[in-house]
Short mmCIF file of C-alpha atoms and ligand atoms in Angstrom, two decimals:
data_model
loop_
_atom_site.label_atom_id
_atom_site.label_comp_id
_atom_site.label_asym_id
_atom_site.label_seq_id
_atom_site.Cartn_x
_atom_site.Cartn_y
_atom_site.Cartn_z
CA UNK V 18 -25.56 -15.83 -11.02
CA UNK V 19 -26.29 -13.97 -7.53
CA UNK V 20 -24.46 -13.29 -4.90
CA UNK V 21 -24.12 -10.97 -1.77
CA UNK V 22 -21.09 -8.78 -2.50
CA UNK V 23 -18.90 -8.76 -5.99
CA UNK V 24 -15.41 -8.02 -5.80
CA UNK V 25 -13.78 -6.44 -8.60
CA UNK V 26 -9.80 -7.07 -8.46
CA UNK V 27 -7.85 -9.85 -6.41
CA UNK V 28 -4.31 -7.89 -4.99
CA UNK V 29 -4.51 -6.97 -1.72
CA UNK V 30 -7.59 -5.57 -1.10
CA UNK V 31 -9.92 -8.03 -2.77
CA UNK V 32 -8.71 -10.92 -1.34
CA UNK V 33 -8.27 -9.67 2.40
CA UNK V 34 -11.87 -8.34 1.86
CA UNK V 35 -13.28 -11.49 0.25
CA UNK V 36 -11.33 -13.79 2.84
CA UNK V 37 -13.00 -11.77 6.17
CA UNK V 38 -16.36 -11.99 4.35
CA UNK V 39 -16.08 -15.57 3.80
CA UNK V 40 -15.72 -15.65 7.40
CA UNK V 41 -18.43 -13.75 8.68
CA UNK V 42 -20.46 -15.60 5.82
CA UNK V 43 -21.18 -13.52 3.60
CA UNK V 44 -21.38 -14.52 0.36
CA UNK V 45 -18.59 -13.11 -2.31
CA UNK V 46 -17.38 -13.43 -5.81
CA UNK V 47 -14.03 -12.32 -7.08
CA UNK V 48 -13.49 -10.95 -10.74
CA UNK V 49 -10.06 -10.29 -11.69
CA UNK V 50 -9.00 -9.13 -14.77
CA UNK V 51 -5.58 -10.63 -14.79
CA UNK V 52 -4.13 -13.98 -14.21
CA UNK V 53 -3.34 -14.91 -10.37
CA UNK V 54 0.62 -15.58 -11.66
CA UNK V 55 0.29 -11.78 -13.43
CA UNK V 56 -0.74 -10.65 -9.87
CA UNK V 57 1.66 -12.28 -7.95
CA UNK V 58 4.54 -11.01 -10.01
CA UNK V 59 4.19 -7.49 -9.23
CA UNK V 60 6.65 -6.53 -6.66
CA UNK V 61 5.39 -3.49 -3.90
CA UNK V 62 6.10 -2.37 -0.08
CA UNK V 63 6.78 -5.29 2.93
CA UNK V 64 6.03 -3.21 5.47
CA UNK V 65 2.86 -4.59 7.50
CA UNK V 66 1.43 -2.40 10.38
CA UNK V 67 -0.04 -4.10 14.04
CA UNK V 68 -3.38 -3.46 12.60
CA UNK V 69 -2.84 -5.51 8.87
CA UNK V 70 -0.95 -8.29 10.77
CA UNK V 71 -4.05 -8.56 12.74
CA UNK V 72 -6.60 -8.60 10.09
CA UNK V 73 -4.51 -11.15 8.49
CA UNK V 74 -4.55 -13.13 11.64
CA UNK V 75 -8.27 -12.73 11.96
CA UNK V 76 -8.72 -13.90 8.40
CA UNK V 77 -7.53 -16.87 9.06
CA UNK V 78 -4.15 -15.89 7.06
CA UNK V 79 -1.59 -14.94 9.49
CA UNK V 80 0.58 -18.23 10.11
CA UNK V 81 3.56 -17.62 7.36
CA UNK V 82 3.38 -14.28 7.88
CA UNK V 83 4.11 -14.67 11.78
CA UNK V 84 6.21 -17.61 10.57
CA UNK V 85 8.41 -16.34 7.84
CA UNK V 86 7.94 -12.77 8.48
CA UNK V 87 10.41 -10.50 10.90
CA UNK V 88 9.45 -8.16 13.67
CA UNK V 89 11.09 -5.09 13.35
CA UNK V 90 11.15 -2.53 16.56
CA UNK V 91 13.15 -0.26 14.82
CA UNK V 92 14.00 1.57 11.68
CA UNK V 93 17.13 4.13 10.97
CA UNK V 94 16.79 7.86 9.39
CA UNK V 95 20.14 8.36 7.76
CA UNK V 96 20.97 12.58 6.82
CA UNK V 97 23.93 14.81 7.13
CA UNK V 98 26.70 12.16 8.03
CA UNK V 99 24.34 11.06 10.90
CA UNK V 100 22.02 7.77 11.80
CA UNK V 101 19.15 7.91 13.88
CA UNK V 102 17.49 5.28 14.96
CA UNK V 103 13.64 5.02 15.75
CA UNK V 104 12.81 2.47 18.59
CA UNK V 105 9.37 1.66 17.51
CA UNK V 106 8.89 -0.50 20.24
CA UNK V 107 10.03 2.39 22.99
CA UNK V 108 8.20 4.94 21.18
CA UNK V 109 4.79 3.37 21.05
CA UNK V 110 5.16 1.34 23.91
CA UNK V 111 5.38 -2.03 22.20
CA UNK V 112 4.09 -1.21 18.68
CA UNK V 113 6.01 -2.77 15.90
CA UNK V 114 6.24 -3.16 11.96
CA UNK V 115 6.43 -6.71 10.39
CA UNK V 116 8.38 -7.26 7.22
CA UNK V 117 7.01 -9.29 5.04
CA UNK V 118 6.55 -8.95 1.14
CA UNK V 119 3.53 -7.97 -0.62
CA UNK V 120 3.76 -10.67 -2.97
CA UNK V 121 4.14 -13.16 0.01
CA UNK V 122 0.57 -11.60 1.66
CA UNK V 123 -1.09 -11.60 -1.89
CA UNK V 124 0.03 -15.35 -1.95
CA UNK V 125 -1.13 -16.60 1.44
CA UNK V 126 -4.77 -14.71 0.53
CA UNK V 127 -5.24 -16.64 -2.92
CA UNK V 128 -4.01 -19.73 -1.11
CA UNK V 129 -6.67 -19.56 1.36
CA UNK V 130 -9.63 -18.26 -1.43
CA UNK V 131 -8.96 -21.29 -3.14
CA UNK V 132 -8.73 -23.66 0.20
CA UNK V 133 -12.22 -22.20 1.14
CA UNK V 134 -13.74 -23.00 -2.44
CA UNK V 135 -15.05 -19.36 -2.79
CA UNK V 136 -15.51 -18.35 -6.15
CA UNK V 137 -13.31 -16.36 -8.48
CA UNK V 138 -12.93 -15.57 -12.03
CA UNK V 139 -9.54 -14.20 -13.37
CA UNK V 140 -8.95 -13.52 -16.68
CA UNK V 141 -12.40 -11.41 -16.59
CA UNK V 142 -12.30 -9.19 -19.56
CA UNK V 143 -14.89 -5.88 -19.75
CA UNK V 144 -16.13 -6.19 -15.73
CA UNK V 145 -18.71 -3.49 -15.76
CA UNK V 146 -21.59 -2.69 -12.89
CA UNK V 147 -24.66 -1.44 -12.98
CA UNK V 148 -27.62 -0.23 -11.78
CA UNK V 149 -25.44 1.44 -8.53
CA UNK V 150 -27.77 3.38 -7.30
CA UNK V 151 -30.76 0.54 -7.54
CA UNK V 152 -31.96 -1.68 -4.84
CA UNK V 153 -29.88 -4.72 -6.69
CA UNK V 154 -26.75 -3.81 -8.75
CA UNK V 155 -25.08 -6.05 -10.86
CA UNK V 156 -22.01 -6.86 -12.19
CA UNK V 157 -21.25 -8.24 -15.95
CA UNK V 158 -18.02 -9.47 -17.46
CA UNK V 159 -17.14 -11.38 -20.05
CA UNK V 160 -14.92 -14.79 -19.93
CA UNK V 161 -13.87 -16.96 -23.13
CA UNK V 162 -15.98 -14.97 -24.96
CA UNK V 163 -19.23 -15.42 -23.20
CA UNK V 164 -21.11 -12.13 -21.25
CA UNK V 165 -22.02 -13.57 -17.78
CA UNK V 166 -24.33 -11.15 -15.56
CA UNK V 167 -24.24 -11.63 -11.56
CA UNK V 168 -26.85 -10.05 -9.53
CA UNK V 169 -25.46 -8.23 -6.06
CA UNK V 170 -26.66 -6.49 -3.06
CA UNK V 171 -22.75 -4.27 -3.13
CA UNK V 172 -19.79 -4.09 -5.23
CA UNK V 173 -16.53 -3.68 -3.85
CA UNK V 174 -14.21 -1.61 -6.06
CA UNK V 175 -10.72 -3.02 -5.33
CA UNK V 176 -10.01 -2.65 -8.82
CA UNK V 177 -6.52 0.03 -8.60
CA UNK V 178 -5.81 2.79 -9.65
CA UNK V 179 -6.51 2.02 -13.88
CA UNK V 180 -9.69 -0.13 -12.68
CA UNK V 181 -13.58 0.56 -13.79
CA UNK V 182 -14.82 1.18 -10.73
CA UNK V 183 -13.79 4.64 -9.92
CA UNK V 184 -14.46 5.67 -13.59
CA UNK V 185 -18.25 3.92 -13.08
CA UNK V 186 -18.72 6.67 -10.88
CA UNK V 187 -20.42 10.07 -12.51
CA UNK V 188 -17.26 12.48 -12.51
CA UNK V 189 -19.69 14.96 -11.10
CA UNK V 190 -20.26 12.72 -7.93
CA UNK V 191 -16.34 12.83 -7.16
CA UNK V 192 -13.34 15.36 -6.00
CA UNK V 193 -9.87 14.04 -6.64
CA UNK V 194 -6.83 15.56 -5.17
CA UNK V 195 -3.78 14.92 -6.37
CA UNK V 196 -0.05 15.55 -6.29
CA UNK V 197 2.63 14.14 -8.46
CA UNK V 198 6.10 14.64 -7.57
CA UNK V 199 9.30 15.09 -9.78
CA UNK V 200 10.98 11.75 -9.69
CA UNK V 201 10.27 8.07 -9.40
CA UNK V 202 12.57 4.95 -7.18
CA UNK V 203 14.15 2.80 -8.80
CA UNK V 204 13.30 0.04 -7.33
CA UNK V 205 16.20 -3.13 -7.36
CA UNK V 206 15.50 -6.69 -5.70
CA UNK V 207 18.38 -9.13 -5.14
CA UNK V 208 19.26 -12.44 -3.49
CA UNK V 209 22.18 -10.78 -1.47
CA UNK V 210 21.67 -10.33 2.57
CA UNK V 211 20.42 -7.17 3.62
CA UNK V 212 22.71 -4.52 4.55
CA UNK V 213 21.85 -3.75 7.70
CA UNK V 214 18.99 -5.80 9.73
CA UNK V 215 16.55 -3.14 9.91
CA UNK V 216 15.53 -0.22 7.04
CA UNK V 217 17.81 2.50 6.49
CA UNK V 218 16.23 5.71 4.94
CA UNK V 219 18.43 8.34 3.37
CA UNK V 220 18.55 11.38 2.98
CA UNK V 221 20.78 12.96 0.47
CA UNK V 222 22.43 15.94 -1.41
CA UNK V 223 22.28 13.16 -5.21
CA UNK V 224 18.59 12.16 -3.45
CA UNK V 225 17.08 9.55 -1.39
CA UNK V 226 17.63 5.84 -0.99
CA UNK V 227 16.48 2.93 0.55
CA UNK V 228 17.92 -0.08 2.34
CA UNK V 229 15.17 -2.70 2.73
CA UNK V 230 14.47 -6.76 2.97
CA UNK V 231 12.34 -9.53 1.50
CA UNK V 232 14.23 -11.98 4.28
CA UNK V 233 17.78 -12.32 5.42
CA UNK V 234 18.89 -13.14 2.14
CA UNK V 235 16.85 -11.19 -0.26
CA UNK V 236 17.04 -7.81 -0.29
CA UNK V 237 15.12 -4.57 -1.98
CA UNK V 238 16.83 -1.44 -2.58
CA UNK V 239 15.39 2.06 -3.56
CA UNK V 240 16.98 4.99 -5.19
CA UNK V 241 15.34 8.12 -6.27
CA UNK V 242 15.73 8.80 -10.21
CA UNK V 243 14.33 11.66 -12.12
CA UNK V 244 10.45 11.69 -13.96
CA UNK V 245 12.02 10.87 -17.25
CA UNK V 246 14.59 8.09 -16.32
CA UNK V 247 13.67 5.00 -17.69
CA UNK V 248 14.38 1.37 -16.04
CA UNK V 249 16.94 0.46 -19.23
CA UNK V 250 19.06 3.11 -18.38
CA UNK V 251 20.00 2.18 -15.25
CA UNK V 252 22.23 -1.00 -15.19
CA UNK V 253 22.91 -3.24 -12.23
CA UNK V 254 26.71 -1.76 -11.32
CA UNK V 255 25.29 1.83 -12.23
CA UNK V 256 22.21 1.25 -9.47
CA UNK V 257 24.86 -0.19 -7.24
CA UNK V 258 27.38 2.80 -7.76
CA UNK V 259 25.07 5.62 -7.20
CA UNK V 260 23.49 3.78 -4.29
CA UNK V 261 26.97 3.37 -2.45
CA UNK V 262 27.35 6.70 -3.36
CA UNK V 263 24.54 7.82 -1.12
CA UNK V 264 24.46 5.74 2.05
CA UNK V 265 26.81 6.02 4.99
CA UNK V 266 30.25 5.58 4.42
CA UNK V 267 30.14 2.25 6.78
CA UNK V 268 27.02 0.74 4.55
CA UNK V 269 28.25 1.63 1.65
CA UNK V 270 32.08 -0.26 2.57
CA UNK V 271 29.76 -3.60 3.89
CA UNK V 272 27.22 -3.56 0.49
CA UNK V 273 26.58 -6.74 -0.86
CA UNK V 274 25.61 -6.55 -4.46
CA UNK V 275 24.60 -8.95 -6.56
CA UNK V 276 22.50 -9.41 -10.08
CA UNK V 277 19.10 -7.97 -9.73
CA UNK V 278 16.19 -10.35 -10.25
CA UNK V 279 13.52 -7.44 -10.53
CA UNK V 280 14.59 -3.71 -11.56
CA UNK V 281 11.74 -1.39 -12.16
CA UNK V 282 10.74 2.60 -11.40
CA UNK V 283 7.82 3.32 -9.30
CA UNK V 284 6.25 6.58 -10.07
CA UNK V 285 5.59 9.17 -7.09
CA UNK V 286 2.09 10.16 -6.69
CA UNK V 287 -0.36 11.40 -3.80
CA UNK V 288 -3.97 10.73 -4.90
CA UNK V 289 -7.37 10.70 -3.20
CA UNK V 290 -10.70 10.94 -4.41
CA UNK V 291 -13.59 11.46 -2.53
CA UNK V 292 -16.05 9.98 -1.32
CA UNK V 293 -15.10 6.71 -1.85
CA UNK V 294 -18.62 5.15 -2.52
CA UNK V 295 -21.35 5.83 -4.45
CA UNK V 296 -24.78 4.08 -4.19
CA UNK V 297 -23.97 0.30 -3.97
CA UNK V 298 -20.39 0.61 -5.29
CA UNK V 299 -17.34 0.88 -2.53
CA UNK V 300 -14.00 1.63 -3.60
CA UNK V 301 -10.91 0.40 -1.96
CA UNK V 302 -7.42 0.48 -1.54
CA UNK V 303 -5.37 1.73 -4.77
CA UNK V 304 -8.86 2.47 -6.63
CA UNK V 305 -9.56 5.40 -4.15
CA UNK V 306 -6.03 6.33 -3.09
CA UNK V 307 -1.77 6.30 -4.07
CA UNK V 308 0.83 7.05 -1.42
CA UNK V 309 3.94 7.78 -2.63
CA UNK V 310 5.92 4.48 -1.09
CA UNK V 311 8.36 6.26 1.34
CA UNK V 312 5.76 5.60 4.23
CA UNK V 313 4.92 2.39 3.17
CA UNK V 314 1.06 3.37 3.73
CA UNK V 315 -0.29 1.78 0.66
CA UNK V 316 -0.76 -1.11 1.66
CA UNK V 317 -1.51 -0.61 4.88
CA UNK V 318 -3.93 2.50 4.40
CA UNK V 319 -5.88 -0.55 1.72
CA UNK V 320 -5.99 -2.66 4.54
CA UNK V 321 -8.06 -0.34 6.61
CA UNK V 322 -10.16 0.35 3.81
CA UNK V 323 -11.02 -3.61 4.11
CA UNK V 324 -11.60 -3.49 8.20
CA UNK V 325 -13.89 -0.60 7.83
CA UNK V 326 -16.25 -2.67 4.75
CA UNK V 327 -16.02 -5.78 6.28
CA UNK V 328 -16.90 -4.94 9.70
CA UNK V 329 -19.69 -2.54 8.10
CA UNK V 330 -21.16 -5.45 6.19
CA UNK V 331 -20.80 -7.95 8.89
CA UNK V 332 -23.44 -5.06 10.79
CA UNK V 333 -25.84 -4.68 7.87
CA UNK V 334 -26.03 -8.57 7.46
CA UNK V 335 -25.81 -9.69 10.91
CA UNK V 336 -27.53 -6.69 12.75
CA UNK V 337 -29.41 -5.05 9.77
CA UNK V 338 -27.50 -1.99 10.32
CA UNK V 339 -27.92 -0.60 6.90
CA UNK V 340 -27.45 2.90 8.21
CA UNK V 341 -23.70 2.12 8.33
CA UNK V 342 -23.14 1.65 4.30
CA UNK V 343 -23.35 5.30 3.77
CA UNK V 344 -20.70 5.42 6.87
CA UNK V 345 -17.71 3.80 4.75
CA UNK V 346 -16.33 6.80 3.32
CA UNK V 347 -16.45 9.03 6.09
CA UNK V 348 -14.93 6.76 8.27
CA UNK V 349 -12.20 5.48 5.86
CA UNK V 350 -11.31 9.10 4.74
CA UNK V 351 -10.24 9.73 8.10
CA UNK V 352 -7.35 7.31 8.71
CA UNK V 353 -6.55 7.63 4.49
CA UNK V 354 -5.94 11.25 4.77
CA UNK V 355 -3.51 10.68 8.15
CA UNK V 356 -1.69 8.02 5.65
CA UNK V 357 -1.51 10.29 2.92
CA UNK V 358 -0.44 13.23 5.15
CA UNK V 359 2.76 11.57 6.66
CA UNK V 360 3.49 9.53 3.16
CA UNK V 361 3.63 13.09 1.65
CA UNK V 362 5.95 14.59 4.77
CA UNK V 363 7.91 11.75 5.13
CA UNK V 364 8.60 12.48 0.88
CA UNK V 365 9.20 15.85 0.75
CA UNK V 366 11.62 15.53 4.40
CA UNK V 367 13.76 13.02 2.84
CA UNK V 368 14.05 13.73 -1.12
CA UNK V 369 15.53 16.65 -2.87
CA UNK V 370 12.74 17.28 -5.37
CA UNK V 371 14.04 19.94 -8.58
CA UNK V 372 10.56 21.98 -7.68
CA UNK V 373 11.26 22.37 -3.88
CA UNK V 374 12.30 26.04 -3.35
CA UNK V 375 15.73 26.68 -1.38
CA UNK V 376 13.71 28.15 1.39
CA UNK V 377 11.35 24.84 1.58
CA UNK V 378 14.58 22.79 1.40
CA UNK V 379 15.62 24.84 4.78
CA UNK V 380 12.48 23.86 6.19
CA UNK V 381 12.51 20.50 5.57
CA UNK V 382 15.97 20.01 6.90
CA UNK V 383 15.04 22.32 10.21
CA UNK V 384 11.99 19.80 10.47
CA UNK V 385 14.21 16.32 9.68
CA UNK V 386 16.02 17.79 12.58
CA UNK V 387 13.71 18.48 15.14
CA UNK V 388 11.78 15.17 14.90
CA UNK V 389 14.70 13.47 15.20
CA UNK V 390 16.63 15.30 17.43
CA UNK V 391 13.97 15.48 20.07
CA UNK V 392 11.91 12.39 21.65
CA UNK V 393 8.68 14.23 21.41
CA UNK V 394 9.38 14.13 17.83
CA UNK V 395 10.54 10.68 17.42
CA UNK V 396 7.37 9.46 18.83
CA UNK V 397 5.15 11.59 16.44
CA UNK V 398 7.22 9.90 14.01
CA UNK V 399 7.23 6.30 15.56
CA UNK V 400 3.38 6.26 16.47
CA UNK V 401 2.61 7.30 12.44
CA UNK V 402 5.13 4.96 11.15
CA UNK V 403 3.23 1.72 12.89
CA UNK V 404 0.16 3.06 12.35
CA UNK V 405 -3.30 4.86 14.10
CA UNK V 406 -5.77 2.13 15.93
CA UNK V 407 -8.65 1.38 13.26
CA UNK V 408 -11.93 3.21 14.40
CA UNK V 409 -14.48 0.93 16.07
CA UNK V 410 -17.62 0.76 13.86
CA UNK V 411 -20.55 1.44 15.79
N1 APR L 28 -11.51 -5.67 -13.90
C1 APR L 28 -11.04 -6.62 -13.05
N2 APR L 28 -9.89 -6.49 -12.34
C2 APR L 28 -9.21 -5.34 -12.50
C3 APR L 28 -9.65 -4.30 -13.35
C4 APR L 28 -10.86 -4.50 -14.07
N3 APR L 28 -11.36 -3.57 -14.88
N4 APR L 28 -8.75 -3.28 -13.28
C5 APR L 28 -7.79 -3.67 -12.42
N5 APR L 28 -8.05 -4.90 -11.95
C6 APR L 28 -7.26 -5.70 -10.99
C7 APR L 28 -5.76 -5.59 -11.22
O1 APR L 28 -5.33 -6.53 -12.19
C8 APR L 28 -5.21 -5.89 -9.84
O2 APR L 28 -4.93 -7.26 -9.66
O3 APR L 28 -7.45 -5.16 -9.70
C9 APR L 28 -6.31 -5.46 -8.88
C10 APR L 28 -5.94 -4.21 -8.10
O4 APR L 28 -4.85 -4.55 -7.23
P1 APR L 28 -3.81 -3.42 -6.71
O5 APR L 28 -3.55 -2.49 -7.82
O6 APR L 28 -2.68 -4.14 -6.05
O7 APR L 28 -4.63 -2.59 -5.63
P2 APR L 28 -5.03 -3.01 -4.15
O8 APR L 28 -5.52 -4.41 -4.07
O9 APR L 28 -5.86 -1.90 -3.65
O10 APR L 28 -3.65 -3.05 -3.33
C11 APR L 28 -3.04 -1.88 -2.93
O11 APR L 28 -1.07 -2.66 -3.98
O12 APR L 28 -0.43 -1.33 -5.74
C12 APR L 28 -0.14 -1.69 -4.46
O13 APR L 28 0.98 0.11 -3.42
C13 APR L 28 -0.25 -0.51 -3.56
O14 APR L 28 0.43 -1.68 -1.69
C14 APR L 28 -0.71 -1.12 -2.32
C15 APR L 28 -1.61 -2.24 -2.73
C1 PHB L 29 10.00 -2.16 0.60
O1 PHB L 29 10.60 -3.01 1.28
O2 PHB L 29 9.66 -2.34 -0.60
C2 PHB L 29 9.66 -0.84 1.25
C3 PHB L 29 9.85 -0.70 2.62
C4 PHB L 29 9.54 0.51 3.24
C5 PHB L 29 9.05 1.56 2.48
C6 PHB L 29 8.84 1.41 1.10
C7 PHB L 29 9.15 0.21 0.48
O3 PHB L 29 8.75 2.75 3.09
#
C-alpha cells in the first residue's frame, strides 16, 4: 500500500488532521490500535476554543457542534466565600468558549472519515515506522494476523501519550520536561442538570472542584483526590458529600445529584518533549504533550498541533514548500508552551497541593487575588482561557 501521509491514532488529533487533509487532498491513512467504540468511550475536557471550533468548521465538521453545542461568554472563579465571574466576551472583545464534549467532537470526526470513504484500520496491532529519516518512510502493522507494509512521504504521530511514535524517536534526539503533581480529579458524569449554567472553579481549604456540563441535562463534576486514591473508594454519595462540602454555600443547597454513569480519576501531569518531529515522523497532540485538565488546553493545544501540520502540508504539496516541514516544531512549541504555562498556573492557583510550601500557598492566594480583583488581570486571564490566534504559516 502507498499513501501520502499515515496517521497513527484516531482521537482527536488523527481524525481532525486526517479530515483537513482529505480536504486539501492529500492523501491519508488512519491506523488505530483500538476499536472506534473503545475510543469513543473515553470521557475528557468539553471545552472548545474560537480557534478548534473553527478548524472544525473548516473541516467540514462543525454543524452539531454549533448545533448541539453552547456558547459560553463566561466562566466563575469561586475562593474565599467569594464568586468572580470572567466575562469572556467583555474581556476579549467577543471571544468565547464552546461546550461541547470530547466524545461528541471525536464522534462527528469518525462520522465524517467514514462519509468521505478515507481509509482506516482500527484494531491495528504492532504499528511500527520506519526508515524516518529516508526519502520514503513507511509504516507496518499487523491486522488479523497478517503484517501489511504502507509506503509514506510523512507520518503523523497522534498516537498519545503510551503510543510508538514518540518512543520511535532515538531518546538522544529528544528533551522531555515534565511535572507531576500530588493528586488526581475525580472525575463524576451524571444525567442531572448542571448546577449553575456556566463552569464554576473552586478553590478550596479540602481542595479544588469543578462544576461543569455535557448539555443542560448532563453534567460533569471534578474533585481533587490524593495520588493514591483509587476510583472504588470513592462512592457516589461520598463524591457528592465532599463536593457540597466545597462549593458555595448557595451551589451546594441547589445540587442536583444523581447516579453517576462514568466515575474515574484523571492523573495530573505537565509534559512536553521536544522537538516534536524527527525526520519524516510528526508528533501531535497527547504524543508530544499533557496539560493537567484545569485549563482545559489539551485538547485545544492538540488542535493547534493539527492547524500548524495541515496547513504546512497543504504548502509542501500545493506550493512545494518543503522548507516548512522542519518548521512544525518550532512553530507548534510556541503556542504548546503558552498552554502548558497557564494549565500549570491555573493548577497550582486553584489546588492545595501537600508539596506547595506555606509561603508558595501565600503567593498563590496574593496572585488568585490580583487577577481577579483587577480588570487588567481578568483579561490576562480571559484572553488565555479562549485561547492565542494560531500563527499564520508562511
Ligand atoms: N498504534 C495505533 N494507535 C495507537 C497506538 C499505537 N501504538 N497507541 C495509541 N494509539 C491510539 C489510542 O488508542 C488513541 O485512540 O492513539 C489515540 C490517541 O488519542 P488521544 O490519547 O486522545 O490523543 P489525541 O488524539 O492527541 O487527543 C488529545 O485527548 O487524551 C485527551 O486530554 C487529551 O483532550 C486531549 C486529547
Ligand atoms: C470538563 O467539562 O470536563 C472540563 C471543563 C473545563 C476544564 C476541565 C474539564 O477546565
Amino acid at each position: 500500500m502507498k499513501t501520502q501521509v499515515v496517521i497513527i491514532g484516531a482521537g482527536p488529533s488523527g481524525l481532525l488532521l486526517g479530515q483537513l487533509l482529505n480536504k486539501q487532498g492529500i492523501e491519508n491513512i488512519i491506523l488505530e490500535r483500538v476499536t472506534p467504540e473503545y475510543v469513543l468511550g473515553r470521557i475528557r475536557a468539553g471545552v472548545l476554543e474560537q480557534g478548534f471550533a473553527d478548524l472544525m468548521r473548516k473541516a467540514g465538521v462543525g454543524e452539531r457542534m454549533d448545533r448541539e453545542g453552547e456558547v459560553h461568554d463566561g466562566f466563575e472563579i469561586a475562593y474565599n466565600g467569594k464568586r468572580v465571574r470572567i466575562n469572556l466576551n467583555e474581556l476579549t472583545d467577543g471571544d468565547t468558549v464552546i461546550v461541547y464534549g470530547q466524545t461528541e467532537v471525536t464522534r462527528d470526526l469518525m462520522d465524517a472519515r467514514v462519509k468521505s470513504g478515507q481509509y482506516s484500520v482500527y484494531e491495528a496491532r504492532n504499528v511500527q515506522p520506519h526508515d524516518l529519516t529516508e526519502e520514503h518512510p513507511y509504516v507496518t502493522y499487523e491486522k488479523d494476523g497478517e503484517t501489511f507494509r504502507i509506503d509514506c512521504d510523512y507520518i503523523a504521530g497522534c498516537d498519545g501519550f503510551y503510543g510508538v511514535s514518540r518512543k520511535s524517536i532515538p531518546a538522544e534526539c529528544l528533551k522531555e520536561y515534565e511535572r507531576v503533581y500530588p493528586g488526581g480529579w475525580l472525575g463524576v458524569l451524571a444525567e442531572t442538570p448542571p448546577v449553575n449554567p456556566e463552569l464554576v472553579y473552586v478553590c478550596h481549604d479540602r481542595g479544588f472542584a469543578l462544576c461543569s456540563m455535557r448539555s443542560k441535562t448532563r453534567s460533569r463534576y471534578y474533585i481533587q483526590v490524593g495520588s493514591a486514591d483509587k476510583v472504588e473508594q470513592w462512592s457516589d454519595e461520598a463524591f457528592w458529600d465532599e463536593l457540597k462540602r466545597r462549593l458555595p454555600e448557595e451551589l451546594a443547597a441547589k445540587l442536583i445529584t444523581g447516579k453517576s454513569i462514568e466515575k474515574s480519576i484523571a492523573p495530573m501531569r505537565s509534559f512536553v518533549v521536544e522537538p516534536m518531529q524527527y525526520g519524516k515522523l510528526f508528533l501531535l497532540g497527547d504524543a508530544a504533550h499533557i496539560v493537567p485538565p484545569t485549563g482545559a488546553k489539551g485538547l485545544n493545544t492538540a488542535a493547534s498541533d493539527v492547524y500548524t501540520l495541515s496547513s504546512i502540508l497543504e504548502k509542501v504539496y500545493g506550493e512545494g514548500r518543503s522548507d516548512l516541514a522542519s518548521k512544525y516544531s518550532e512553530i507548534c512549541l510556541r503556542r504548546v508552551w503558552d498552554g502548558e504555562r497557564f494549565s500549570w498556573w491555573m493548577s497550582n492557583m486553584l489546588h492545595k497541593f501537600e508539596d506547595t510550601s506555606e509561603f508558595e500557598r501565600k503567593i498563590y492566594n496574593s496572585e488568585l487575588e490580583f487577577f481577579l480583583n483587577t480588570e487588567s488581570g481578568r483579561k490576562v486571564l480571559a484572553q488565555q482561557y479562549v485561547g492565542l490566534p494560531y500563527d499564520a504559516i508562511e
